[in-house]
mmCIF file of C-alpha atoms in Angstrom:
data_model
loop_
_atom_site.group_PDB
_atom_site.id
_atom_site.type_symbol
_atom_site.label_atom_id
_atom_site.label_comp_id
_atom_site.label_asym_id
_atom_site.label_seq_id
_atom_site.Cartn_x
_atom_site.Cartn_y
_atom_site.Cartn_z
ATOM 1 C CA ILE D 255 43.716 -45.256 164.607
ATOM 2 C CA LEU D 256 40.778 -43.645 162.813
ATOM 3 C CA ASN D 257 39.614 -45.343 159.660
ATOM 4 C CA VAL D 258 38.169 -44.280 156.305
ATOM 5 C CA GLU D 259 35.583 -46.286 154.393
ATOM 6 C CA GLN D 260 34.305 -46.004 150.853
ATOM 7 C CA SER D 261 31.228 -47.415 149.208
ATOM 8 C CA PRO D 262 30.443 -49.102 147.009
ATOM 9 C CA GLN D 263 33.564 -51.187 146.538
ATOM 10 C CA SER D 264 32.902 -51.332 142.806
ATOM 11 C CA LEU D 265 30.379 -49.932 140.403
ATOM 12 C CA HIS D 266 29.439 -50.572 136.794
ATOM 13 C CA VAL D 267 27.507 -47.902 134.920
ATOM 14 C CA GLN D 268 26.531 -47.304 131.318
ATOM 15 C CA GLU D 269 28.096 -44.481 129.357
ATOM 16 C CA GLY D 270 26.030 -41.351 129.886
ATOM 17 C CA ASP D 271 24.758 -42.356 133.320
ATOM 18 C CA SER D 272 25.480 -40.139 136.271
ATOM 19 C CA THR D 273 26.837 -41.764 139.377
ATOM 20 C CA ASN D 274 28.063 -41.020 142.858
ATOM 21 C CA PHE D 275 29.948 -42.762 145.601
ATOM 22 C CA THR D 276 30.769 -42.137 149.205
ATOM 23 C CA CYS D 277 33.731 -41.654 151.482
ATOM 24 C CA SER D 278 32.767 -41.959 155.134
ATOM 25 C CA PHE D 279 34.760 -41.164 158.236
ATOM 26 C CA PRO D 280 34.086 -41.517 161.963
ATOM 27 C CA SER D 281 35.484 -38.168 163.097
ATOM 28 C CA SER D 282 35.471 -34.602 161.864
ATOM 29 C CA ASN D 283 38.824 -33.979 163.549
ATOM 30 C CA PHE D 284 40.832 -33.762 160.389
ATOM 31 C CA TYR D 285 42.722 -31.102 158.489
ATOM 32 C CA ALA D 286 41.734 -32.087 154.986
ATOM 33 C CA LEU D 287 40.065 -34.724 152.838
ATOM 34 C CA HIS D 288 41.643 -35.485 149.466
ATOM 35 C CA TRP D 289 40.026 -37.248 146.503
ATOM 36 C CA TYR D 290 42.234 -39.033 143.983
ATOM 37 C CA ARG D 291 41.500 -40.678 140.664
ATOM 38 C CA TRP D 292 43.680 -43.692 139.930
ATOM 39 C CA GLU D 293 43.697 -45.361 136.538
ATOM 40 C CA THR D 294 45.270 -48.775 136.222
ATOM 41 C CA ALA D 295 49.029 -48.644 135.591
ATOM 42 C CA LYS D 296 49.109 -44.875 136.092
ATOM 43 C CA SER D 297 49.828 -42.532 138.984
ATOM 44 C CA PRO D 298 47.021 -41.521 141.331
ATOM 45 C CA GLU D 299 45.864 -38.080 140.221
ATOM 46 C CA ALA D 300 44.631 -35.464 142.675
ATOM 47 C CA LEU D 301 41.047 -34.338 142.102
ATOM 48 C CA PHE D 302 39.940 -32.258 145.081
ATOM 49 C CA VAL D 303 41.027 -31.111 148.505
ATOM 50 C CA MET D 304 38.208 -30.368 150.937
ATOM 51 C CA THR D 305 38.399 -28.907 154.393
ATOM 52 C CA LEU D 306 35.193 -27.222 155.528
ATOM 53 C CA ASN D 307 31.737 -28.555 156.204
ATOM 54 C CA GLY D 308 29.622 -27.709 153.194
ATOM 55 C CA ASP D 309 32.583 -27.503 150.808
ATOM 56 C CA GLU D 310 31.635 -28.142 147.208
ATOM 57 C CA LYS D 311 34.263 -28.526 144.512
ATOM 58 C CA LYS D 312 33.823 -29.048 140.782
ATOM 59 C CA LYS D 313 36.119 -29.990 137.923
ATOM 60 C CA GLY D 314 34.325 -30.488 134.630
ATOM 61 C CA ARG D 315 31.786 -33.289 135.048
ATOM 62 C CA ILE D 316 33.126 -34.320 138.442
ATOM 63 C CA SER D 317 32.125 -32.659 141.682
ATOM 64 C CA ALA D 318 32.450 -33.386 145.375
ATOM 65 C CA THR D 319 30.749 -32.324 148.567
ATOM 66 C CA LEU D 320 31.779 -32.573 152.193
ATOM 67 C CA ASN D 321 29.543 -33.031 155.224
ATOM 68 C CA THR D 322 31.695 -33.211 158.330
ATOM 69 C CA LYS D 323 28.707 -33.318 160.688
ATOM 70 C CA GLU D 324 27.310 -36.487 159.132
ATOM 71 C CA GLY D 325 30.780 -37.867 158.383
ATOM 72 C CA TYR D 326 30.821 -38.278 154.611
ATOM 73 C CA SER D 327 31.984 -36.855 151.334
ATOM 74 C CA TYR D 328 30.265 -37.614 148.040
ATOM 75 C CA LEU D 329 31.923 -37.701 144.641
ATOM 76 C CA TYR D 330 29.566 -37.198 141.692
ATOM 77 C CA ILE D 331 30.247 -37.881 138.048
ATOM 78 C CA LYS D 332 27.735 -36.478 135.588
ATOM 79 C CA GLY D 333 27.319 -38.222 132.253
ATOM 80 C CA SER D 334 29.968 -40.906 132.830
ATOM 81 C CA GLN D 335 32.362 -41.631 129.993
ATOM 82 C CA PRO D 336 34.561 -44.717 129.471
ATOM 83 C CA GLU D 337 37.621 -42.616 130.302
ATOM 84 C CA ASP D 338 36.175 -42.068 133.792
ATOM 85 C CA SER D 339 36.835 -45.739 134.506
ATOM 86 C CA ALA D 340 39.276 -45.754 137.404
ATOM 87 C CA THR D 341 39.546 -46.327 141.124
ATOM 88 C CA TYR D 342 38.542 -43.287 143.167
ATOM 89 C CA LEU D 343 40.356 -42.939 146.468
ATOM 90 C CA CYS D 344 39.710 -40.649 149.358
ATOM 91 C CA ALA D 345 42.313 -39.909 152.003
ATOM 92 C CA LEU D 346 42.017 -37.980 155.242
ATOM 93 C CA LEU D 347 44.656 -36.215 157.231
ATOM 94 C CA TYR D 348 43.356 -36.641 160.760
ATOM 95 C CA TYR D 349 44.786 -34.622 163.626
ATOM 96 C CA GLY D 350 47.698 -36.523 165.086
ATOM 97 C CA GLN D 351 47.821 -39.094 162.298
ATOM 98 C CA ASN D 352 49.279 -39.311 158.855
ATOM 99 C CA PHE D 353 47.193 -39.714 155.736
ATOM 100 C CA VAL D 354 44.637 -42.492 156.044
ATOM 101 C CA PHE D 355 43.306 -43.856 152.781
ATOM 102 C CA GLY D 356 39.994 -45.488 152.074
ATOM 103 C CA PRO D 357 39.860 -48.751 150.135
ATOM 104 C CA GLY D 358 38.674 -47.019 146.967
ATOM 105 C CA THR D 359 35.666 -47.354 144.692
ATOM 106 C CA ARG D 360 36.396 -49.037 141.370
ATOM 107 C CA LEU D 361 34.248 -47.492 138.634
ATOM 108 C CA SER D 362 33.749 -49.160 135.267
ATOM 109 C CA VAL D 363 31.898 -47.209 132.603
ATOM 110 C CA LEU D 364 30.593 -49.454 129.848
ATOM 111 C CA PRO D 365 30.300 -48.022 126.331
ATOM 112 C CA GLU J 219 53.691 -31.133 132.849
ATOM 113 C CA PRO J 220 56.222 -32.160 135.515
ATOM 114 C CA GLU J 221 55.690 -35.564 137.039
ATOM 115 C CA VAL J 222 57.100 -37.851 139.670
ATOM 116 C CA THR J 223 58.987 -40.780 138.208
ATOM 117 C CA GLN J 224 59.930 -44.073 139.821
ATOM 118 C CA THR J 225 62.337 -46.837 138.890
ATOM 119 C CA PRO J 226 62.215 -49.712 138.439
ATOM 120 C CA SER J 227 58.582 -50.354 137.598
ATOM 121 C CA HIS J 228 58.921 -53.921 138.855
ATOM 122 C CA GLN J 229 61.533 -55.397 141.170
ATOM 123 C CA VAL J 230 61.806 -59.068 142.014
ATOM 124 C CA THR J 231 64.091 -60.057 144.861
ATOM 125 C CA GLN J 232 64.852 -62.947 147.146
ATOM 126 C CA MET J 233 63.873 -62.826 150.785
ATOM 127 C CA GLY J 234 66.671 -61.349 152.874
ATOM 128 C CA GLN J 235 68.091 -59.247 150.064
ATOM 129 C CA GLU J 236 68.370 -55.474 150.162
ATOM 130 C CA VAL J 237 66.416 -53.412 147.666
ATOM 131 C CA ILE J 238 66.529 -49.757 146.794
ATOM 132 C CA LEU J 239 63.538 -48.139 145.173
ATOM 133 C CA ARG J 240 64.166 -44.881 143.394
ATOM 134 C CA CYS J 241 62.059 -41.811 142.885
ATOM 135 C CA VAL J 242 62.613 -38.478 141.202
ATOM 136 C CA PRO J 243 60.206 -35.961 142.748
ATOM 137 C CA ILE J 244 59.031 -32.844 140.953
ATOM 138 C CA SER J 245 61.941 -30.439 140.954
ATOM 139 C CA ASN J 246 60.584 -27.520 142.981
ATOM 140 C CA HIS J 247 58.867 -29.716 145.579
ATOM 141 C CA LEU J 248 60.243 -29.790 149.094
ATOM 142 C CA TYR J 249 58.297 -32.617 150.742
ATOM 143 C CA PHE J 250 58.619 -36.240 149.766
ATOM 144 C CA TYR J 251 56.656 -39.305 150.780
ATOM 145 C CA TRP J 252 56.589 -43.063 150.438
ATOM 146 C CA TYR J 253 53.405 -45.101 150.531
ATOM 147 C CA ARG J 254 52.734 -48.738 149.884
ATOM 148 C CA GLN J 255 49.765 -50.847 148.880
ATOM 149 C CA ILE J 256 49.779 -54.546 149.587
ATOM 150 C CA LEU J 257 47.623 -56.365 147.041
ATOM 151 C CA GLY J 258 43.978 -56.146 148.023
ATOM 152 C CA GLN J 259 44.599 -53.735 150.884
ATOM 153 C CA LYS J 260 44.471 -49.983 151.384
ATOM 154 C CA VAL J 261 47.240 -47.566 150.505
ATOM 155 C CA GLU J 262 49.340 -47.004 153.638
ATOM 156 C CA PHE J 263 51.582 -44.114 154.588
ATOM 157 C CA LEU J 264 55.198 -45.056 155.299
ATOM 158 C CA VAL J 265 57.255 -41.907 155.714
ATOM 159 C CA SER J 266 57.548 -38.215 154.923
ATOM 160 C CA PHE J 267 60.800 -36.382 154.368
ATOM 161 C CA TYR J 268 61.721 -32.722 154.402
ATOM 162 C CA ASN J 269 64.986 -30.835 154.519
ATOM 163 C CA ASN J 270 66.986 -34.057 154.481
ATOM 164 C CA GLU J 271 65.241 -35.462 157.517
ATOM 165 C CA ILE J 272 62.349 -37.770 158.227
ATOM 166 C CA SER J 273 59.458 -35.622 159.411
ATOM 167 C CA GLU J 274 56.886 -38.364 160.061
ATOM 168 C CA LYS J 275 56.895 -42.123 159.893
ATOM 169 C CA SER J 276 54.348 -44.831 160.469
ATOM 170 C CA GLU J 277 54.594 -47.986 162.550
ATOM 171 C CA ILE J 278 55.309 -49.898 159.348
ATOM 172 C CA PHE J 279 58.515 -47.927 158.810
ATOM 173 C CA ASP J 280 60.748 -49.907 161.158
ATOM 174 C CA ASP J 281 64.522 -50.303 161.272
ATOM 175 C CA GLN J 282 64.453 -52.342 158.058
ATOM 176 C CA PHE J 283 63.472 -49.230 156.130
ATOM 177 C CA SER J 284 65.458 -46.113 155.413
ATOM 178 C CA VAL J 285 65.115 -43.135 153.107
ATOM 179 C CA GLU J 286 67.688 -40.909 151.584
ATOM 180 C CA ARG J 287 68.054 -38.013 149.227
ATOM 181 C CA PRO J 288 71.503 -38.864 147.891
ATOM 182 C CA ASP J 289 71.665 -35.965 145.463
ATOM 183 C CA GLY J 290 69.548 -33.035 144.350
ATOM 184 C CA SER J 291 67.063 -35.083 142.398
ATOM 185 C CA ASN J 292 66.661 -38.635 143.697
ATOM 186 C CA PHE J 293 64.729 -39.838 146.720
ATOM 187 C CA THR J 294 65.240 -43.470 147.653
ATOM 188 C CA LEU J 295 63.598 -46.053 149.856
ATOM 189 C CA LYS J 296 65.835 -48.872 151.044
ATOM 190 C CA ILE J 297 64.582 -52.089 152.543
ATOM 191 C CA ARG J 298 67.535 -53.689 154.245
ATOM 192 C CA SER J 299 66.491 -57.326 154.464
ATOM 193 C CA THR J 300 63.300 -57.984 152.563
ATOM 194 C CA LYS J 301 60.556 -60.212 153.904
ATOM 195 C CA LEU J 302 57.751 -61.910 152.004
ATOM 196 C CA GLU J 303 55.285 -59.461 153.523
ATOM 197 C CA ASP J 304 57.172 -56.536 151.979
ATOM 198 C CA SER J 305 55.727 -57.514 148.608
ATOM 199 C CA ALA J 306 53.613 -54.541 147.606
ATOM 200 C CA MET J 307 53.301 -51.596 145.279
ATOM 201 C CA TYR J 308 55.453 -48.725 146.568
ATOM 202 C CA PHE J 309 54.498 -45.184 145.642
ATOM 203 C CA CYS J 310 56.560 -42.072 145.952
ATOM 204 C CA ALA J 311 54.883 -38.662 146.152
ATOM 205 C CA SER J 312 56.009 -35.082 146.458
ATOM 206 C CA SER J 313 54.421 -31.771 147.346
ATOM 207 C CA VAL J 314 55.465 -28.156 147.436
ATOM 208 C CA THR J 315 54.747 -27.159 151.026
ATOM 209 C CA GLY J 316 53.754 -30.330 152.842
ATOM 210 C CA GLY J 317 50.630 -28.635 154.156
ATOM 211 C CA ALA J 318 47.424 -30.532 154.829
ATOM 212 C CA THR J 319 45.720 -29.012 151.800
ATOM 213 C CA ASP J 320 48.734 -29.198 149.522
ATOM 214 C CA THR J 321 48.358 -31.599 146.611
ATOM 215 C CA GLN J 322 50.617 -34.600 146.676
ATOM 216 C CA TYR J 323 51.746 -35.752 143.255
ATOM 217 C CA PHE J 324 52.244 -39.466 143.001
ATOM 218 C CA GLY J 325 54.580 -41.516 140.876
ATOM 219 C CA PRO J 326 53.413 -44.600 138.983
ATOM 220 C CA GLY J 327 54.762 -46.970 141.610
ATOM 221 C CA THR J 328 57.267 -49.804 141.855
ATOM 222 C CA ARG J 329 55.871 -53.289 142.242
ATOM 223 C CA LEU J 330 58.124 -55.193 144.641
ATOM 224 C CA THR J 331 57.879 -58.959 144.656
ATOM 225 C CA VAL J 332 59.783 -60.810 147.360
ATOM 226 C CA LEU J 333 60.254 -64.536 146.716
#
């Protein structure tokens, strides 16, 4: 079974800092990569769906890129705000498997 | 905005008991899913459901588990005889088309504690 890893496991940044974290995967044989934002005690919220090498998606201050050749996707947050504090999950739908989730990156933005 | 709801938010049960976790997917969605997250571990896929049938299931989803859409709105996960290792957060999700790029909308989860 193919795995998904995320780094770092957790991250503390000051309000206003920009930050990024990584989802890495061993194979490019997947249909789609999904990013989710998950605040404590709430439902995971879909951020982006990425499929093609070189994909770049943006939603406000958050953006994501996909590099299937090198096996990673980056999530960037520009000018972090306290409300960005959450766990960010990536999940891949590999060929022949169901969704495989990474362990998440827990982001804390300090005011 | 429509959302997926789950009840109860927390269920405590004794080992060996049956539990039913309930979900109300978004009304025009056709594909339904259950996931779980054991504390400290990754979110894991359990099962997907479409047109009143299981379409995919993982190795975790053994004979102790079953899913049902008993009416037009609810989607349930039943664990027939709970084990300690079934303690986890259980998430329901739904999507419109079930496609690889289709967004899955998650509920807030039910925390199951098996004593």
